[in-house]
PDB file of C-alpha atoms in Angstrom:
ATOM      1  CA  UNK A  23     -19.803  -6.215  -5.182  1.00 64.00           C
ATOM      2  CA  UNK A  24     -16.520  -7.844  -6.161  1.00 76.00           C
ATOM      3  CA  UNK A  25     -13.421  -6.210  -4.825  1.00 92.00           C
ATOM      4  CA  UNK A  26     -10.036  -6.160  -6.510  1.00 96.00           C
ATOM      5  CA  UNK A  27      -9.215  -9.565  -7.942  1.00 97.00           C
ATOM      6  CA  UNK A  28      -5.748 -10.739  -8.930  1.00 98.00           C
ATOM      7  CA  UNK A  29      -4.445 -13.802 -10.718  1.00 97.00           C
ATOM      8  CA  UNK A  30      -2.600 -16.012 -10.339  1.00 98.00           C
ATOM      9  CA  UNK A  31      -2.368 -16.143  -6.541  1.00 97.00           C
ATOM     10  CA  UNK A  32       0.956 -17.975  -6.546  1.00 97.00           C
ATOM     11  CA  UNK A  33       3.512 -18.731  -9.206  1.00 97.00           C
ATOM     12  CA  UNK A  34       7.077 -19.954  -9.475  1.00 98.00           C
ATOM     13  CA  UNK A  35       9.460 -18.877 -12.224  1.00 98.00           C
ATOM     14  CA  UNK A  36      13.167 -19.270 -12.914  1.00 98.00           C
ATOM     15  CA  UNK A  37      15.685 -16.524 -13.477  1.00 98.00           C
ATOM     16  CA  UNK A  38      15.524 -14.966 -16.913  1.00 98.00           C
ATOM     17  CA  UNK A  39      11.907 -15.899 -17.525  1.00 98.00           C
ATOM     18  CA  UNK A  40       9.036 -13.489 -18.032  1.00 98.00           C
ATOM     19  CA  UNK A  41       5.835 -13.226 -16.008  1.00 98.00           C
ATOM     20  CA  UNK A  42       2.434 -11.604 -16.492  1.00 98.00           C
ATOM     21  CA  UNK A  43       0.165 -10.790 -13.569  1.00 98.00           C
ATOM     22  CA  UNK A  44      -3.445  -9.740 -13.964  1.00 98.00           C
ATOM     23  CA  UNK A  45      -5.784  -7.486 -12.044  1.00 98.00           C
ATOM     24  CA  UNK A  46      -9.469  -6.612 -12.215  1.00 98.00           C
ATOM     25  CA  UNK A  47     -10.342  -3.435 -10.323  1.00 96.00           C
ATOM     26  CA  UNK A  48     -13.205  -2.967  -7.926  1.00 94.00           C
ATOM     27  CA  UNK A  49     -16.483  -2.332  -9.700  1.00 93.00           C
ATOM     28  CA  UNK A  50     -16.773   1.340 -10.627  1.00 90.00           C
ATOM     29  CA  UNK A  51     -13.058   2.075 -10.359  1.00 91.00           C
ATOM     30  CA  UNK A  52     -11.045   3.322 -13.315  1.00 92.00           C
ATOM     31  CA  UNK A  53      -7.501   3.577 -11.967  1.00 91.00           C
ATOM     32  CA  UNK A  54      -5.101   0.737 -11.237  1.00 94.00           C
ATOM     33  CA  UNK A  55      -1.846   0.937  -9.318  1.00 94.00           C
ATOM     34  CA  UNK A  56       0.714  -1.814  -8.855  1.00 97.00           C
ATOM     35  CA  UNK A  57       2.914  -2.311  -5.808  1.00 97.00           C
ATOM     36  CA  UNK A  58       5.713  -4.724  -4.946  1.00 98.00           C
ATOM     37  CA  UNK A  59       5.898  -5.974  -1.364  1.00 97.00           C
ATOM     38  CA  UNK A  60       9.054  -7.837  -0.410  1.00 95.00           C
ATOM     39  CA  UNK A  61       8.904 -10.107   2.618  1.00 92.00           C
ATOM     40  CA  UNK A  62       8.806  -8.087   5.811  1.00 90.00           C
ATOM     41  CA  UNK A  63       8.644  -4.756   3.977  1.00 93.00           C
ATOM     42  CA  UNK A  64       6.031  -2.195   3.088  1.00 95.00           C
ATOM     43  CA  UNK A  65       4.590  -2.064  -0.415  1.00 95.00           C
ATOM     44  CA  UNK A  66       6.602  -0.111  -2.986  1.00 96.00           C
ATOM     45  CA  UNK A  67       4.867   1.749  -5.793  1.00 94.00           C
ATOM     46  CA  UNK A  68       5.632   0.443  -9.277  1.00 96.00           C
ATOM     47  CA  UNK A  69       3.282   2.410 -11.534  1.00 95.00           C
ATOM     48  CA  UNK A  70      -0.268   3.620 -12.027  1.00 93.00           C
ATOM     49  CA  UNK A  71      -2.606   3.414 -15.015  1.00 94.00           C
ATOM     50  CA  UNK A  72      -5.560   5.603 -15.903  1.00 92.00           C
ATOM     51  CA  UNK A  73      -7.278   5.863 -19.273  1.00 93.00           C
ATOM     52  CA  UNK A  74      -4.957   3.138 -20.558  1.00 96.00           C
ATOM     53  CA  UNK A  75      -1.883   5.288 -19.968  1.00 95.00           C
ATOM     54  CA  UNK A  76       0.892   5.063 -17.420  1.00 94.00           C
ATOM     55  CA  UNK A  77       0.395   8.150 -15.253  1.00 90.00           C
ATOM     56  CA  UNK A  78       3.062   7.743 -12.609  1.00 89.00           C
ATOM     57  CA  UNK A  79       6.018   5.446 -12.165  1.00 92.00           C
ATOM     58  CA  UNK A  80       8.106   4.552  -9.162  1.00 92.00           C
ATOM     59  CA  UNK A  81      11.784   3.668  -9.082  1.00 93.00           C
ATOM     60  CA  UNK A  82      11.585   0.407 -11.005  1.00 97.00           C
ATOM     61  CA  UNK A  83      13.574  -0.607 -14.106  1.00 97.00           C
ATOM     62  CA  UNK A  84      12.118  -0.895 -17.575  1.00 97.00           C
ATOM     63  CA  UNK A  85      11.884  -4.665 -17.095  1.00 98.00           C
ATOM     64  CA  UNK A  86       8.646  -3.813 -15.338  1.00 98.00           C
ATOM     65  CA  UNK A  87       5.916  -2.818 -17.755  1.00 98.00           C
ATOM     66  CA  UNK A  88       2.175  -2.669 -17.685  1.00 97.00           C
ATOM     67  CA  UNK A  89      -0.985  -2.260 -19.602  1.00 97.00           C
ATOM     68  CA  UNK A  90      -4.532  -1.185 -18.934  1.00 98.00           C
ATOM     69  CA  UNK A  91      -7.422  -2.397 -21.037  1.00 98.00           C
ATOM     70  CA  UNK A  92     -10.622  -0.534 -22.000  1.00 97.00           C
ATOM     71  CA  UNK A  93     -12.524  -2.427 -19.286  1.00 96.00           C
ATOM     72  CA  UNK A  94     -10.036  -0.958 -16.740  1.00 96.00           C
ATOM     73  CA  UNK A  95      -8.370  -4.289 -15.973  1.00 98.00           C
ATOM     74  CA  UNK A  96      -4.605  -4.303 -15.983  1.00 98.00           C
ATOM     75  CA  UNK A  97      -1.542  -6.455 -16.467  1.00 98.00           C
ATOM     76  CA  UNK A  98       1.913  -6.235 -14.953  1.00 98.00           C
ATOM     77  CA  UNK A  99       4.738  -7.751 -16.955  1.00 98.00           C
ATOM     78  CA  UNK A 100       8.211  -8.433 -15.651  1.00 98.00           C
ATOM     79  CA  UNK A 101      10.933  -9.509 -18.065  1.00 98.00           C
ATOM     80  CA  UNK A 102      14.306 -11.141 -17.405  1.00 98.00           C
ATOM     81  CA  UNK A 103      13.340 -12.151 -13.877  1.00 98.00           C
ATOM     82  CA  UNK A 104      15.898 -11.812 -11.113  1.00 98.00           C
ATOM     83  CA  UNK A 105      15.956 -13.543  -7.743  1.00 97.00           C
ATOM     84  CA  UNK A 106      15.258 -10.153  -6.182  1.00 97.00           C
ATOM     85  CA  UNK A 107      11.936  -9.930  -8.003  1.00 98.00           C
ATOM     86  CA  UNK A 108      10.518 -12.520  -5.613  1.00 98.00           C
ATOM     87  CA  UNK A 109       7.744 -10.688  -3.783  1.00 97.00           C
ATOM     88  CA  UNK A 110       4.036 -10.208  -3.321  1.00 97.00           C
ATOM     89  CA  UNK A 111       2.681  -8.071  -6.145  1.00 98.00           C
ATOM     90  CA  UNK A 112      -0.319  -6.038  -5.119  1.00 97.00           C
ATOM     91  CA  UNK A 113      -2.852  -4.381  -7.344  1.00 97.00           C
ATOM     92  CA  UNK A 114      -4.860  -1.469  -6.017  1.00 94.00           C
ATOM     93  CA  UNK A 115      -7.798   0.266  -7.625  1.00 93.00           C
ATOM     94  CA  UNK A 116      -9.310   3.682  -7.139  1.00 89.00           C
ATOM     95  CA  UNK A 117     -11.466   6.288  -8.791  1.00 85.00           C
ATOM     96  CA  UNK A 118      -9.449   9.017 -10.478  1.00 80.00           C
ATOM     97  CA  UNK A 119     -12.131  11.622 -10.039  1.00 70.00           C
ATOM     98  CA  UNK A 120     -11.963  11.314  -6.251  1.00 63.00           C
ATOM     99  CA  UNK A 121      -8.421  12.648  -6.073  1.00 57.00           C
ATOM    100  CA  UNK A 122      -7.737  13.774  -2.569  1.00 55.00           C
ATOM    101  CA  UNK A 123     -10.741  12.087  -1.010  1.00 57.00           C
ATOM    102  CA  UNK A 124     -10.750   8.605  -2.467  1.00 65.00           C
ATOM    103  CA  UNK A 125      -8.904   5.582  -1.206  1.00 80.00           C
ATOM    104  CA  UNK A 126      -6.972   2.690  -2.644  1.00 86.00           C
ATOM    105  CA  UNK A 127      -8.528  -0.761  -2.441  1.00 90.00           C
ATOM    106  CA  UNK A 128      -5.949  -3.533  -2.547  1.00 94.00           C
ATOM    107  CA  UNK A 129      -6.278  -7.050  -3.847  1.00 95.00           C
ATOM    108  CA  UNK A 130      -4.805 -10.035  -2.032  1.00 96.00           C
ATOM    109  CA  UNK A 131      -1.811 -10.113  -4.330  1.00 97.00           C
ATOM    110  CA  UNK A 132       0.136 -12.505  -6.503  1.00 98.00           C
ATOM    111  CA  UNK A 133       3.014 -14.237  -4.757  1.00 97.00           C
ATOM    112  CA  UNK A 134       5.927 -14.591  -7.180  1.00 98.00           C
ATOM    113  CA  UNK A 135       8.881 -16.825  -6.367  1.00 98.00           C
ATOM    114  CA  UNK A 136      11.923 -16.686  -8.647  1.00 98.00           C
ATOM    115  CA  UNK A 137      14.305 -19.643  -8.419  1.00 96.00           C
TER     116      UNK A 137
ATOM    117  CA  UNK B  27      16.081   6.786   0.418  1.00 49.00           C
ATOM    118  CA  UNK B  28      13.275   5.975   2.798  1.00 57.00           C
ATOM    119  CA  UNK B  29      10.822   8.843   3.012  1.00 89.00           C
ATOM    120  CA  UNK B  30       8.579   7.425   5.743  1.00 95.00           C
ATOM    121  CA  UNK B  31      10.172   5.951   8.853  1.00 96.00           C
ATOM    122  CA  UNK B  32       8.017   3.744  11.062  1.00 97.00           C
ATOM    123  CA  UNK B  33       8.602   2.459  14.572  1.00 97.00           C
ATOM    124  CA  UNK B  34       8.578   0.141  16.381  1.00 97.00           C
ATOM    125  CA  UNK B  35       9.167  -2.825  14.100  1.00 97.00           C
ATOM    126  CA  UNK B  36       7.161  -5.057  16.417  1.00 98.00           C
ATOM    127  CA  UNK B  37       4.869  -4.467  19.372  1.00 98.00           C
ATOM    128  CA  UNK B  38       3.329  -6.732  21.997  1.00 98.00           C
ATOM    129  CA  UNK B  39       0.371  -5.387  23.955  1.00 98.00           C
ATOM    130  CA  UNK B  40      -1.950  -6.943  26.482  1.00 98.00           C
ATOM    131  CA  UNK B  41      -5.662  -7.138  25.707  1.00 98.00           C
ATOM    132  CA  UNK B  42      -7.309  -3.884  26.703  1.00 98.00           C
ATOM    133  CA  UNK B  43      -4.090  -1.907  26.467  1.00 98.00           C
ATOM    134  CA  UNK B  44      -3.134   0.959  24.164  1.00 98.00           C
ATOM    135  CA  UNK B  45      -1.041   0.281  21.059  1.00 98.00           C
ATOM    136  CA  UNK B  46       0.990   3.200  19.728  1.00 98.00           C
ATOM    137  CA  UNK B  47       2.815   3.211  16.404  1.00 98.00           C
ATOM    138  CA  UNK B  48       4.836   6.173  15.199  1.00 98.00           C
ATOM    139  CA  UNK B  49       5.844   7.471  11.782  1.00 98.00           C
ATOM    140  CA  UNK B  50       8.017  10.332  10.597  1.00 98.00           C
ATOM    141  CA  UNK B  51       8.209  11.772   7.114  1.00 96.00           C
ATOM    142  CA  UNK B  52      10.585  14.045   5.246  1.00 93.00           C
ATOM    143  CA  UNK B  53       8.713  15.477   2.282  1.00 90.00           C
ATOM    144  CA  UNK B  54       6.719  18.546   3.356  1.00 90.00           C
ATOM    145  CA  UNK B  55       4.672  18.272   0.161  1.00 87.00           C
ATOM    146  CA  UNK B  56       2.908  15.177   1.494  1.00 89.00           C
ATOM    147  CA  UNK B  57      -0.762  15.968   2.068  1.00 87.00           C
ATOM    148  CA  UNK B  58      -2.388  12.622   2.832  1.00 89.00           C
ATOM    149  CA  UNK B  59      -1.406  10.218   5.606  1.00 92.00           C
ATOM    150  CA  UNK B  60      -3.223   6.883   5.780  1.00 92.00           C
ATOM    151  CA  UNK B  61      -2.760   3.861   7.982  1.00 95.00           C
ATOM    152  CA  UNK B  62      -3.232   0.392   6.531  1.00 96.00           C
ATOM    153  CA  UNK B  63      -3.863  -2.900   8.303  1.00 97.00           C
ATOM    154  CA  UNK B  64      -2.659  -6.138   6.754  1.00 97.00           C
ATOM    155  CA  UNK B  65      -3.459  -9.663   7.895  1.00 95.00           C
ATOM    156  CA  UNK B  66      -1.328 -12.608   6.727  1.00 92.00           C
ATOM    157  CA  UNK B  67      -2.191 -13.638   3.181  1.00 88.00           C
ATOM    158  CA  UNK B  68      -4.306 -10.541   2.594  1.00 91.00           C
ATOM    159  CA  UNK B  69      -3.774  -7.205   0.931  1.00 93.00           C
ATOM    160  CA  UNK B  70      -3.529  -4.013   2.981  1.00 94.00           C
ATOM    161  CA  UNK B  71      -6.841  -2.421   3.972  1.00 94.00           C
ATOM    162  CA  UNK B  72      -7.326   1.241   4.789  1.00 91.00           C
ATOM    163  CA  UNK B  73      -7.888   1.778   8.498  1.00 94.00           C
ATOM    164  CA  UNK B  74      -7.944   5.539   8.911  1.00 93.00           C
ATOM    165  CA  UNK B  75      -6.407   8.562   7.180  1.00 91.00           C
ATOM    166  CA  UNK B  76      -5.676  12.191   7.996  1.00 92.00           C
ATOM    167  CA  UNK B  77      -4.760  15.394   6.177  1.00 89.00           C
ATOM    168  CA  UNK B  78      -2.342  18.020   7.516  1.00 88.00           C
ATOM    169  CA  UNK B  79      -5.061  20.584   8.214  1.00 89.00           C
ATOM    170  CA  UNK B  80      -6.186  18.679  11.338  1.00 92.00           C
ATOM    171  CA  UNK B  81      -4.160  17.471  14.312  1.00 94.00           C
ATOM    172  CA  UNK B  82      -6.254  14.478  15.276  1.00 96.00           C
ATOM    173  CA  UNK B  83      -8.804  12.127  13.770  1.00 96.00           C
ATOM    174  CA  UNK B  84     -10.685   9.434  15.630  1.00 97.00           C
ATOM    175  CA  UNK B  85     -12.678   6.516  14.271  1.00 95.00           C
ATOM    176  CA  UNK B  86     -13.898   4.118  16.909  1.00 96.00           C
ATOM    177  CA  UNK B  87     -10.910   2.717  18.797  1.00 97.00           C
ATOM    178  CA  UNK B  88      -8.426   4.093  16.259  1.00 97.00           C
ATOM    179  CA  UNK B  89      -6.956   7.608  16.476  1.00 97.00           C
ATOM    180  CA  UNK B  90      -4.379   9.374  14.320  1.00 96.00           C
ATOM    181  CA  UNK B  91      -2.386  12.170  15.927  1.00 96.00           C
ATOM    182  CA  UNK B  92      -0.600  14.494  13.511  1.00 96.00           C
ATOM    183  CA  UNK B  93       2.203  16.953  14.278  1.00 95.00           C
ATOM    184  CA  UNK B  94       2.931  18.987  11.168  1.00 94.00           C
ATOM    185  CA  UNK B  95       5.841  20.973  12.616  1.00 94.00           C
ATOM    186  CA  UNK B  96       7.607  17.811  13.756  1.00 96.00           C
ATOM    187  CA  UNK B  97       6.648  15.946  10.566  1.00 96.00           C
ATOM    188  CA  UNK B  98       5.352  13.057  12.620  1.00 97.00           C
ATOM    189  CA  UNK B  99       2.104  11.156  12.936  1.00 97.00           C
ATOM    190  CA  UNK B 100       1.023   8.251  15.044  1.00 98.00           C
ATOM    191  CA  UNK B 101      -1.678   5.609  15.336  1.00 98.00           C
ATOM    192  CA  UNK B 102      -3.252   4.874  18.700  1.00 98.00           C
ATOM    193  CA  UNK B 103      -5.352   1.744  19.146  1.00 98.00           C
ATOM    194  CA  UNK B 104      -7.389   1.951  22.319  1.00 98.00           C
ATOM    195  CA  UNK B 105      -8.663  -1.150  24.145  1.00 98.00           C
ATOM    196  CA  UNK B 106      -6.526  -3.378  21.915  1.00 98.00           C
ATOM    197  CA  UNK B 107      -8.058  -6.762  21.093  1.00 98.00           C
ATOM    198  CA  UNK B 108      -6.516 -10.050  19.904  1.00 97.00           C
ATOM    199  CA  UNK B 109      -8.324  -9.485  16.589  1.00 97.00           C
ATOM    200  CA  UNK B 110      -6.201  -6.364  16.107  1.00 98.00           C
ATOM    201  CA  UNK B 111      -3.113  -8.561  15.754  1.00 98.00           C
ATOM    202  CA  UNK B 112      -1.826  -7.700  12.293  1.00 98.00           C
ATOM    203  CA  UNK B 113       0.849  -5.680  10.539  1.00 98.00           C
ATOM    204  CA  UNK B 114       0.208  -1.955  10.383  1.00 98.00           C
ATOM    205  CA  UNK B 115       1.680   0.347   7.774  1.00 97.00           C
ATOM    206  CA  UNK B 116       1.762   4.103   7.765  1.00 97.00           C
ATOM    207  CA  UNK B 117       1.957   5.821   4.402  1.00 94.00           C
ATOM    208  CA  UNK B 118       2.108   9.249   2.843  1.00 92.00           C
ATOM    209  CA  UNK B 119       1.200  10.730  -0.494  1.00 88.00           C
ATOM    210  CA  UNK B 120       1.661  14.027  -2.247  1.00 81.00           C
ATOM    211  CA  UNK B 121      -1.459  13.824  -4.355  1.00 68.00           C
ATOM    212  CA  UNK B 122      -4.153  12.374  -2.169  1.00 58.00           C
ATOM    213  CA  UNK B 123      -5.215   8.815  -1.774  1.00 52.00           C
ATOM    214  CA  UNK B 124      -6.509   7.813  -5.137  1.00 55.00           C
ATOM    215  CA  UNK B 125      -4.341   9.566  -7.683  1.00 60.00           C
ATOM    216  CA  UNK B 126      -0.946   9.657  -6.122  1.00 63.00           C
ATOM    217  CA  UNK B 127       1.401   6.881  -5.283  1.00 85.00           C
ATOM    218  CA  UNK B 128       1.665   5.964  -1.620  1.00 90.00           C
ATOM    219  CA  UNK B 129       5.025   5.860   0.159  1.00 92.00           C
ATOM    220  CA  UNK B 130       4.779   3.167   2.835  1.00 94.00           C
ATOM    221  CA  UNK B 131       6.698   2.669   6.033  1.00 96.00           C
ATOM    222  CA  UNK B 132       8.259  -0.718   6.722  1.00 95.00           C
ATOM    223  CA  UNK B 133       5.441  -1.861   8.956  1.00 97.00           C
ATOM    224  CA  UNK B 134       4.799  -2.735  12.586  1.00 98.00           C
ATOM    225  CA  UNK B 135       3.789  -6.236  13.564  1.00 98.00           C
ATOM    226  CA  UNK B 136       1.309  -5.943  16.423  1.00 98.00           C
ATOM    227  CA  UNK B 137       0.522  -8.879  18.694  1.00 98.00           C
ATOM    228  CA  UNK B 138      -2.246  -8.464  21.254  1.00 98.00           C
ATOM    229  CA  UNK B 139      -2.038 -11.053  24.018  1.00 97.00           C
ATOM    230  CA  UNK B 140      -5.290 -12.296  25.604  1.00 93.00           C
TER     231      UNK B 140
END
């Protein structure tokens, strides 16, 4: 049973560029959440997708956008990259119907470096 | 504004000792308090979680103690082993584990010396 898979694992971009990160949820899961983890910090919630709609959003600017596909996979897009966007981007999947009793399963993340 | 405060930032424990990590929260609407373990190069993995209707939950060597009135909760690792060396994050959520976003603490880097 494959867990949460993310791609790419590492990437380097320059300021002002755009990046797309991809995530495939754990088999059977229908909800995808994205987190940003800066070096030495805890993960920070970016947004969550269920039924191809953004359900919740954290305190991140509109430069951060996402999408969920019918097969439940998801993309995170970041436009106009800033140096401060350098971080590990984590995708987590869950099952919406288990609200209150389910858990988040995290992928290993995509390490983004902005030069 | 940080909603979950975690301490200490780092912790060194001898093999066989007890590791204790503390967290405090502000939002009384939080109803789910998990602890995550993260090894270098890996994503966080759920270790144990508790809800505010119980004061303690134990799973193997890991115990969560929860004090609702003080708005604090802690992780105790009994008989700490070198394999427990990792970064531990406490978190809190208002809507349960799978639907709501998690608010994480800043993490505690645990080193267990042989």
